[in-house]
């Protein structure tokens, strides 16, 4: 046995396999995931596994490597979130989201940092050696709401679209603030003295990190869209570019100490509409499916690793500090949401209700990002205390808040996601109103969101589309596209119900075939049953085939690496089927 | 800039990006790939890049790591080959393929090894220090035909199915022989004396390595099929299992020194039909697409790395040895094919023609497997000579043979792949004859391939299907399935041509809408044009929608990580559409 040789890929594959099997396991019992969020179950699996490893080896199980987390596990989840982000509610609430993400996070960092420093002054807690800067550093890593944890819980409780995008958007965009503050305080900790200049430079960095991330992301997104203009001859590698370019945008942003999360979201949202217009339908399915699959696996791995890493001897259990950390996290978030929403509501007609505010405050889950950041701290004598406090906050928010939020949502009658999607009529009216408002804003000289949206659309159709789309000169009305799509779907359903073209329907065909071929039914050869040997059935089928079949069908195409089976000459086939059909009618 | 931090994933992504862009580049000029095989172009790109790296750094560019090749680049290609292997021609010719793969490869190894040893005895060549064992070791790595190179060339020349499967099958299955002989001679090289027992053990190993590989592969394939029985509730991770289990089968086989290639092929061929029956259509598309994409990228990377690794100072240019290596590779392969085919033709009605024999001999391309094996050799003073000889053989076969094989196929009028696939009638007859022959063999007591095939199918439908398929109790006749598929396709085409249900066709709708809305046409907002503001068109569309639409359509579904948009409640929609349709008719 040569295990050394295959160790790395073998263990990675086994971990992924374990994660996938755990997921299947939960879903086999439908009741379990409806009570306990999947994230809790996965952490629980991780805890058990960590316990087993700890018990067998008698030393702490391996901790999740921060590099692995930030370079390999986080990007798929953020890419998925950005690519499937509903853009309309996101941009409608962008102001509120940014306020929560930037001001709210800063508020939490300083609030938690200063009040924990206050706790450290109590002599009986033996914490006097934890300086203000260390407390602020700890605050900067514990303050940020975690997108992975938030997504995992909120996608199961189906709150209304606005509430969802507020919590979710905040958790994604606060990354820029976290990156800046965390790095700032970490460098301050190592400096002998802090000058005013350093603080000012820190403030300037906010804008560089955030806007830099957006620019890097958009640049890669545009290049990705441009690249897919030229993939018509090799459809097979189309999906690759979406993944490659968005990953490159993340890595590039990380390389320049910008916000990778912001970059990958900008990249995904920027390229989506152009890429989707350029690529084939099958490539599109592959992208969607693969993205979901990948983010799902990453997410599972993160929670399992969180559980595994919790077990061990990396902790210093100073209970007062830990207890007050949890309390302050809750209090400062609640206060922050209340104050910020007060200002938000003064400038908006569509206000954030009290119930919504409660859920926003309560939904501030912490997760793997804090956990990775705390392990990335430079070694100092109280690092294990911070690790312990972070672990407890994560477990508290994910287990207690994560498990009770669904009952609370039901109890408070929080407005849920509308079960019926907007009708076509509603959509037409919304769009009409958009144009109307853009016109009013234009006439009144007020540069509001509708004005800018209209300008952006103009710029898009005038310049960007020509450059980025392969067939930019045929803008089809989306209502026609919708109609086409519905007709196609309808046709499939008619065909499946056997209502098409007066041929015997498939179920009736099956039933008429079965009684007279019972004796042959048992042996199924290569997926083809022996029904066909019965002369009656054979005749029946032959007649149907003669009437409906395309001349010569290639059912087993030759092997070819670069093409997929069944993609050749649809036009010719369609023509012939139509001719045959007309003749028979 | 913190490049160190992101170096590994960044460079991997950039290499893949380069490979994909190179592929797009070639396909932009249609003429180039039709004259020069893509593999040659890619090696050429690699040579240029290697030259640049060499010129800039003044030291040899990095050589392709054998571990990376065998653990990460080779498996996707072999998986793709195994998964899309046409099983009927493969099993029909399995005897011939095995003869070529096992006996043919052994013949080549000893032929090349002994005759090169003869060359080494010529004093003026300064090669007397290369022992017989070293020559045999070199023979064992240079003798095997490379599946990656063969695939890359043969998929572009479209020879007939039998010829294709003979060359392709041989190149895949000879791996077991190569593994055994290579490891045997390598261990002999390090032994002080070789006993008869060691040689006998070597012979025994053939069977262990080959059959062991098959068993490992089949075991993982069955587990994979069994796992997909339970994925109905989370469709998203279905495709993952195909990749995970087949990769695990490869790694497990490698771990036990069995043939990984044989294992992964057995796994892919074994699980395919069960997995496909269990998973959803979209998962299936994702698997197919992703497999093609992945193998395509691996293949591209391998050829580029081959080119890059060629440049440098790893070579000892002893021209007589290199020249005779090329000559002996050609001669022994030609002789081997002639002799083996003579025996094959004596026992078969459907013989291998002279032209086919020539193409089989001429298509014996060497590639990256030899290259990786030669770098894996233990260090000894003539390793660089072997590297040089291997490099020249690979470049000669890929460039000279690869580029001339297409003109030769045309010149010799080698029977090509039939352009029209077998008709349904033909297929029914073939299947009928299969059953007839199985019956005849059963009565006459002759246990031929048809007898065993029939027994296997019986075992499959009686036991395996019940265990591995989710809905095993409803075996549908494949002719009914085909009919359903065709009806669905036909319906789509009818819908697209606007022939369905007496509604105005989409093109006519578009044309009638355009003249009266020219003024609105230019601004396309979010893919939805302003056509809809024109009252006439609006009325027209409303009428169509009212008649054809499902009650309320969800066009922008809410974000959810575990489901894909547009997969909900198709049954309900279908029902309602049918009701509406009936009412309107």
XYZ file of N, CA, C and O in Angstrom, chain A residues 16-135:
480
model
N -14.917 15.685 1.062
C -16.060 16.142 0.262
C -17.148 15.078 0.254
O -18.342 15.364 0.378
N -16.701 13.816 0.138
C -17.660 12.715 0.131
C -18.434 12.668 1.441
O -19.660 12.528 1.449
N -17.717 12.790 2.537
C -18.366 12.791 3.851
C -19.403 13.900 3.929
O -20.546 13.683 4.363
N -19.002 15.098 3.478
C -19.920 16.231 3.512
C -21.171 15.944 2.694
O -22.301 16.182 3.147
N -20.980 15.406 1.490
C -22.139 15.146 0.624
C -23.035 14.081 1.235
O -24.271 14.197 1.186
N -22.413 13.040 1.774
C -23.221 11.972 2.352
C -23.994 12.479 3.568
O -25.158 12.115 3.767
N -23.350 13.341 4.373
C -24.052 13.915 5.521
C -25.284 14.678 5.048
O -26.377 14.570 5.615
N -25.108 15.446 3.977
C -26.227 16.220 3.425
C -27.368 15.304 3.003
O -28.534 15.564 3.315
N -27.015 14.239 2.269
C -28.050 13.289 1.852
C -28.746 12.706 3.074
O -29.968 12.592 3.131
N -27.929 12.351 4.062
C -28.465 11.761 5.281
C -29.527 12.631 5.923
O -30.614 12.154 6.264
N -29.238 13.934 6.073
C -30.215 14.834 6.698
C -31.509 14.873 5.902
O -32.600 14.884 6.463
N -31.362 14.918 4.575
C -32.551 15.104 3.763
C -33.386 13.842 3.643
O -34.524 13.907 3.192
N -32.808 12.693 4.037
C -33.600 11.468 4.011
C -34.708 11.547 5.061
O -35.798 11.036 4.858
N -34.405 12.204 6.199
C -35.446 12.401 7.206
C -35.967 13.817 7.075
O -35.328 14.769 7.517
N -37.095 13.960 6.459
C -37.583 15.295 6.113
C -37.837 16.176 7.327
O -37.743 17.390 7.241
N -38.135 15.555 8.460
C -38.524 16.365 9.610
C -37.342 17.106 10.210
O -37.462 18.233 10.666
N -36.189 16.431 10.217
C -35.020 17.004 10.872
C -34.645 18.381 10.319
O -34.575 19.356 11.082
N -34.427 18.535 8.990
C -33.993 19.850 8.521
C -35.065 20.924 8.682
O -34.751 22.115 8.644
N -36.312 20.532 8.865
C -37.346 21.560 9.011
C -37.352 22.136 10.432
O -37.907 23.196 10.662
N -36.747 21.448 11.376
C -36.667 21.967 12.749
C -35.299 22.608 13.017
O -35.201 23.750 13.430
N -34.253 21.841 12.735
C -32.901 22.314 12.997
C -32.278 22.771 11.671
O -32.349 22.029 10.700
N -31.686 23.958 11.608
C -31.052 24.366 10.350
C -29.900 23.426 10.008
O -29.250 22.886 10.907
N -29.679 23.246 8.718
C -28.648 22.328 8.272
C -27.294 22.697 8.854
O -26.492 21.826 9.182
N -27.044 24.001 8.988
C -25.730 24.427 9.496
C -25.466 23.869 10.892
O -24.357 23.431 11.198
N -26.514 23.865 11.743
C -26.350 23.313 13.089
C -26.038 21.826 13.022
O -25.152 21.328 13.724
N -26.779 21.108 12.166
C -26.550 19.674 12.038
C -25.120 19.393 11.607
O -24.462 18.485 12.123
N -24.640 20.211 10.649
C -23.297 19.973 10.127
C -22.245 20.255 11.193
O -21.277 19.509 11.335
N -22.426 21.350 11.951
C -21.477 21.634 13.029
C -21.492 20.481 14.028
O -20.456 20.048 14.528
N -22.677 19.943 14.270
C -22.815 18.836 15.196
C -22.033 17.612 14.702
O -21.285 16.984 15.460
N -22.181 17.300 13.398
C -21.396 16.210 12.804
C -19.913 16.480 13.001
O -19.134 15.592 13.377
N -19.516 17.748 12.752
C -18.116 18.124 12.924
C -17.642 17.926 14.351
O -16.544 17.420 14.589
N -18.493 18.312 15.313
C -18.123 18.152 16.722
C -17.881 16.686 17.058
O -16.904 16.330 17.714
N -18.777 15.822 16.559
C -18.622 14.392 16.820
C -17.315 13.878 16.208
O -16.526 13.193 16.868
N -17.086 14.282 14.945
C -15.854 13.828 14.284
C -14.626 14.339 15.011
O -13.645 13.606 15.190
N -14.668 15.621 15.425
C -13.553 16.186 16.175
C -13.329 15.416 17.464
O -12.197 15.105 17.832
N -14.434 15.067 18.140
C -14.341 14.296 19.369
C -13.690 12.953 19.130
O -12.830 12.511 19.912
N -14.082 12.301 18.031
C -13.498 10.990 17.720
C -11.992 11.131 17.466
O -11.183 10.376 18.018
N -11.630 12.139 16.643
C -10.207 12.340 16.341
C -9.443 12.626 17.635
O -8.367 12.076 17.876
N -10.023 13.480 18.478
C -9.394 13.856 19.737
C -9.235 12.634 20.633
O -8.198 12.413 21.260
N -10.302 11.825 20.687
C -10.263 10.635 21.526
C -9.225 9.634 21.052
O -8.528 9.014 21.851
N -9.105 9.466 19.744
C -8.184 8.468 19.204
C -6.728 8.915 19.319
O -5.856 8.139 19.690
N -6.467 10.193 18.962
C -5.078 10.667 18.917
C -4.623 11.293 20.217
O -3.439 11.506 20.405
N -5.572 11.654 21.061
C -5.272 12.342 22.306
C -4.543 13.675 22.088
O -3.795 14.133 22.927
N -4.719 14.260 20.908
C -4.241 15.638 20.725
C -5.291 16.386 19.907
O -6.176 15.758 19.308
N -5.228 17.708 19.907
C -6.257 18.508 19.250
C -6.354 18.149 17.775
O -5.337 17.995 17.101
N -7.568 17.981 17.250
C -7.725 17.715 15.827
C -7.253 18.929 15.025
O -7.180 20.030 15.555
N -6.928 18.728 13.752
C -6.410 19.837 12.944
C -7.435 20.959 12.850
O -8.633 20.720 12.711
N -6.948 22.189 12.954
C -7.824 23.350 12.836
C -7.982 23.705 11.367
O -7.063 23.491 10.580
N -9.148 24.202 11.002
C -9.362 24.618 9.621
C -8.316 25.673 9.250
O -8.200 26.696 9.895
N -7.581 25.403 8.201
C -6.538 26.320 7.760
C -7.174 27.589 7.174
O -8.033 27.516 6.304
N -6.746 28.750 7.678
C -7.343 30.002 7.199
C -7.118 30.209 5.713
O -7.972 30.734 5.002
N -5.941 29.796 5.231
C -5.660 29.928 3.802
C -6.638 29.110 2.978
O -7.184 29.578 1.978
N -6.834 27.861 3.408
C -7.772 27.003 2.677
C -9.155 27.639 2.683
O -9.842 27.680 1.652
N -9.546 28.179 3.839
C -10.871 28.783 3.907
C -10.992 29.964 2.951
O -11.912 30.013 2.134
N -10.039 30.912 3.031
C -10.193 32.128 2.227
C -9.903 31.901 0.747
O -10.481 32.567 -0.100
N -9.021 30.950 0.428
C -8.664 30.780 -0.981
C -9.538 29.769 -1.703
O -9.743 29.876 -2.907
N -10.046 28.759 -0.990
C -10.751 27.704 -1.707
C -12.208 27.522 -1.292
O -13.036 27.178 -2.121
N -12.530 27.724 -0.026
C -13.894 27.419 0.398
C -14.834 28.615 0.277
O -15.998 28.463 -0.089
N -14.331 29.806 0.570
C -15.203 30.975 0.551
C -15.596 31.427 -0.868
O -16.781 31.716 -1.105
N -14.650 31.492 -1.832
C -15.021 32.026 -3.153
C -16.230 31.362 -3.813
O -17.092 32.081 -4.318
N -16.365 30.012 -3.822
C -17.543 29.444 -4.490
C -18.852 29.945 -3.890
O -19.814 30.202 -4.613
N -18.888 30.108 -2.568
C -20.128 30.527 -1.922
C -20.462 31.964 -2.313
O -21.605 32.288 -2.647
N -19.442 32.826 -2.284
C -19.689 34.221 -2.625
C -20.045 34.355 -4.105
O -20.929 35.139 -4.478
N -19.376 33.568 -4.945
C -19.702 33.609 -6.373
C -21.157 33.224 -6.597
O -21.898 33.892 -7.328
N -21.574 32.161 -5.969
C -22.963 31.722 -6.080
C -23.912 32.821 -5.606
O -24.894 33.143 -6.280
N -23.575 33.429 -4.456
C -24.433 34.488 -3.921
C -24.505 35.664 -4.888
O -25.579 36.206 -5.143
N -23.358 36.053 -5.460
C -23.349 37.192 -6.366
C -24.054 36.898 -7.672
O -24.778 37.727 -8.215
N -23.851 35.676 -8.184
C -24.407 35.345 -9.493
C -25.930 35.246 -9.437
O -26.615 35.633 -10.370
N -26.445 34.752 -8.343
C -27.898 34.603 -8.229
C -28.542 35.736 -7.425
O -29.692 35.627 -7.006
N -27.786 36.816 -7.176
C -28.325 37.952 -6.425
C -29.468 38.597 -7.206
O -29.318 38.947 -8.370
N -30.644 38.740 -6.596
C -31.731 39.447 -7.287
C -31.358 40.921 -7.392
O -31.314 41.615 -6.376
N -31.082 41.405 -8.605
C -30.447 42.717 -8.716
C -31.411 43.862 -8.396
O -31.000 44.874 -7.853
N -32.701 43.701 -8.699
C -33.614 44.811 -8.470
C -33.748 45.187 -6.986
O -33.457 46.324 -6.621
N -34.124 44.243 -6.102
C -34.181 44.624 -4.680
C -32.836 45.060 -4.135
O -32.772 45.936 -3.273
N -31.757 44.483 -4.646
C -30.434 44.855 -4.159
C -30.150 46.330 -4.441
O -29.755 47.084 -3.551
N -30.382 46.757 -5.682
C -30.069 48.142 -6.024
C -31.097 49.112 -5.445
O -30.775 50.259 -5.183
N -32.331 48.653 -5.257
C -33.328 49.525 -4.648
C -32.963 49.860 -3.205
O -33.234 50.957 -2.726
N -32.338 48.891 -2.521
C -32.014 49.087 -1.113
C -30.532 49.309 -0.866
O -30.057 49.159 0.257
N -29.805 49.643 -1.927
C -28.346 49.708 -1.800
C -27.911 50.710 -0.717
O -26.955 50.455 0.023
N -28.665 51.839 -0.615
C -28.303 52.838 0.395
C -28.394 52.267 1.795
O -27.452 52.352 2.597
N -29.529 51.658 2.094
C -29.727 51.074 3.416
C -28.699 49.987 3.696
O -28.131 49.904 4.788
N -28.468 49.140 2.682
C -27.514 48.040 2.868
C -26.131 48.595 3.201
O -25.463 48.129 4.138
N -25.708 49.615 2.439
C -24.377 50.190 2.678
C -24.298 50.813 4.073
O -23.287 50.694 4.761
N -25.390 51.473 4.485
C -25.399 52.080 5.822
C -25.203 51.012 6.891
O -24.362 51.142 7.792
N -25.980 49.946 6.794
C -25.818 48.852 7.750
C -24.410 48.275 7.671
O -23.784 47.987 8.696
N -23.942 48.060 6.443
C -22.667 47.343 6.269
C -21.495 48.189 6.745
O -20.604 47.685 7.429
N -21.484 49.484 6.399
C -20.320 50.316 6.738
C -20.483 50.928 8.131
O -19.746 50.578 9.058
N -21.475 51.797 8.296
C -21.629 52.486 9.584
C -21.961 51.483 10.682
O -21.398 51.520 11.774
N -22.866 50.552 10.373
C -23.270 49.564 11.370
C -22.102 48.730 11.853
O -21.941 48.487 13.058
N -21.267 48.288 10.913
C -20.137 47.451 11.328
C -19.145 48.254 12.165
O -18.640 47.762 13.182
N -18.873 49.498 11.725
C -17.938 50.332 12.508
C -18.491 50.545 13.921
O -17.776 50.422 14.920
N -19.770 50.848 13.992
C -20.465 51.015 15.278
C -20.263 49.796 16.164
O -19.893 49.905 17.335
N -20.473 48.625 15.604
C -20.325 47.393 16.374
C -18.888 47.178 16.829
O -18.647 46.797 17.976
N -17.934 47.411 15.910
C -16.526 47.195 16.244
C -16.144 48.048 17.450
O -15.618 47.529 18.443
N -16.435 49.347 17.353
C -16.012 50.230 18.435
C -16.835 49.991 19.693
O -16.310 50.012 20.806
N -18.127 49.762 19.521
C -18.971 49.490 20.681
C -18.475 48.280 21.444
O -18.206 48.343 22.658
N -18.297 47.158 20.730
C -17.859 45.928 21.396
C -16.459 46.108 21.971
O -16.179 45.731 23.117
N -15.574 46.723 21.183
C -14.193 46.904 21.621
C -14.102 47.708 22.900
O -13.483 47.264 23.895
N -14.763 48.889 22.915
C -14.659 49.754 24.094
C -15.333 49.131 25.316
O -14.811 49.184 26.423
N -16.499 48.519 25.124
C -17.171 48.006 26.314
C -16.450 46.772 26.864
O -16.419 46.571 28.088
N -15.822 45.984 25.970
C -15.034 44.868 26.490
C -13.818 45.385 27.247
O -13.403 44.800 28.256
N -13.254 46.517 26.778
C -12.134 47.123 27.480
C -12.567 47.532 28.890
O -11.811 47.359 29.855
N -13.817 48.037 28.966
C -14.367 48.376 30.275
C -14.410 47.155 31.183
O -14.012 47.199 32.354
N -14.874 46.026 30.652
C -14.941 44.784 31.437
C -13.551 44.382 31.918
O -13.372 43.899 33.047
N -12.557 44.610 31.035
C -11.195 44.216 31.399
C -10.665 44.992 32.601
O -9.685 44.574 33.233
N -11.257 46.138 32.896
C -10.778 46.930 34.030
C -11.248 46.369 35.376
O -10.735 46.766 36.425
N -12.248 45.472 35.339
C -12.709 44.870 36.595
C -11.632 43.917 37.097
O -11.262 42.964 36.402
N -11.125 44.186 38.299
C -9.944 43.455 38.751
C -10.178 41.969 38.954
O -9.342 41.138 38.641
N -11.374 41.636 39.472
C -11.603 40.236 39.834
C -11.669 39.324 38.591
O -11.672 38.105 38.712
N -11.728 39.901 37.394
C -11.799 39.063 36.173
C -10.404 38.691 35.648
O -10.286 37.928 34.695
N -9.343 39.260 36.240
C -7.962 38.964 35.820
C -7.741 39.220 34.326
O -7.229 38.367 33.606
N -8.193 40.366 33.846
C -8.077 40.650 32.406
C -7.354 41.962 32.144
O -7.397 42.480 31.032
N -6.690 42.509 33.181
C -6.123 43.850 33.012
C -5.041 43.924 31.937
O -4.732 44.996 31.435
N -4.450 42.783 31.585
C -3.375 42.841 30.598
C -3.886 42.921 29.145
O -3.098 43.028 28.219
N -5.208 42.820 28.927
C -5.742 42.952 27.565
C -5.920 44.441 27.269
O -6.763 45.103 27.871
N -5.116 44.952 26.340
C -5.114 46.392 26.074
C -6.346 46.807 25.267
O -7.082 45.967 24.739
N -6.549 48.120 25.162
C -7.668 48.643 24.375
C -7.533 48.225 22.910
O -8.507 47.809 22.275
N -6.310 48.323 22.398
C -6.104 47.971 20.985
C -6.453 46.508 20.721
O -7.077 46.177 19.710
N -6.049 45.633 21.627
C -6.376 44.221 21.445
C -7.883 44.003 21.491
O -8.417 43.198 20.736
N -8.548 44.746 22.366
C -10.004 44.627 22.417
C -10.652 45.118 21.133
O -11.613 44.522 20.636
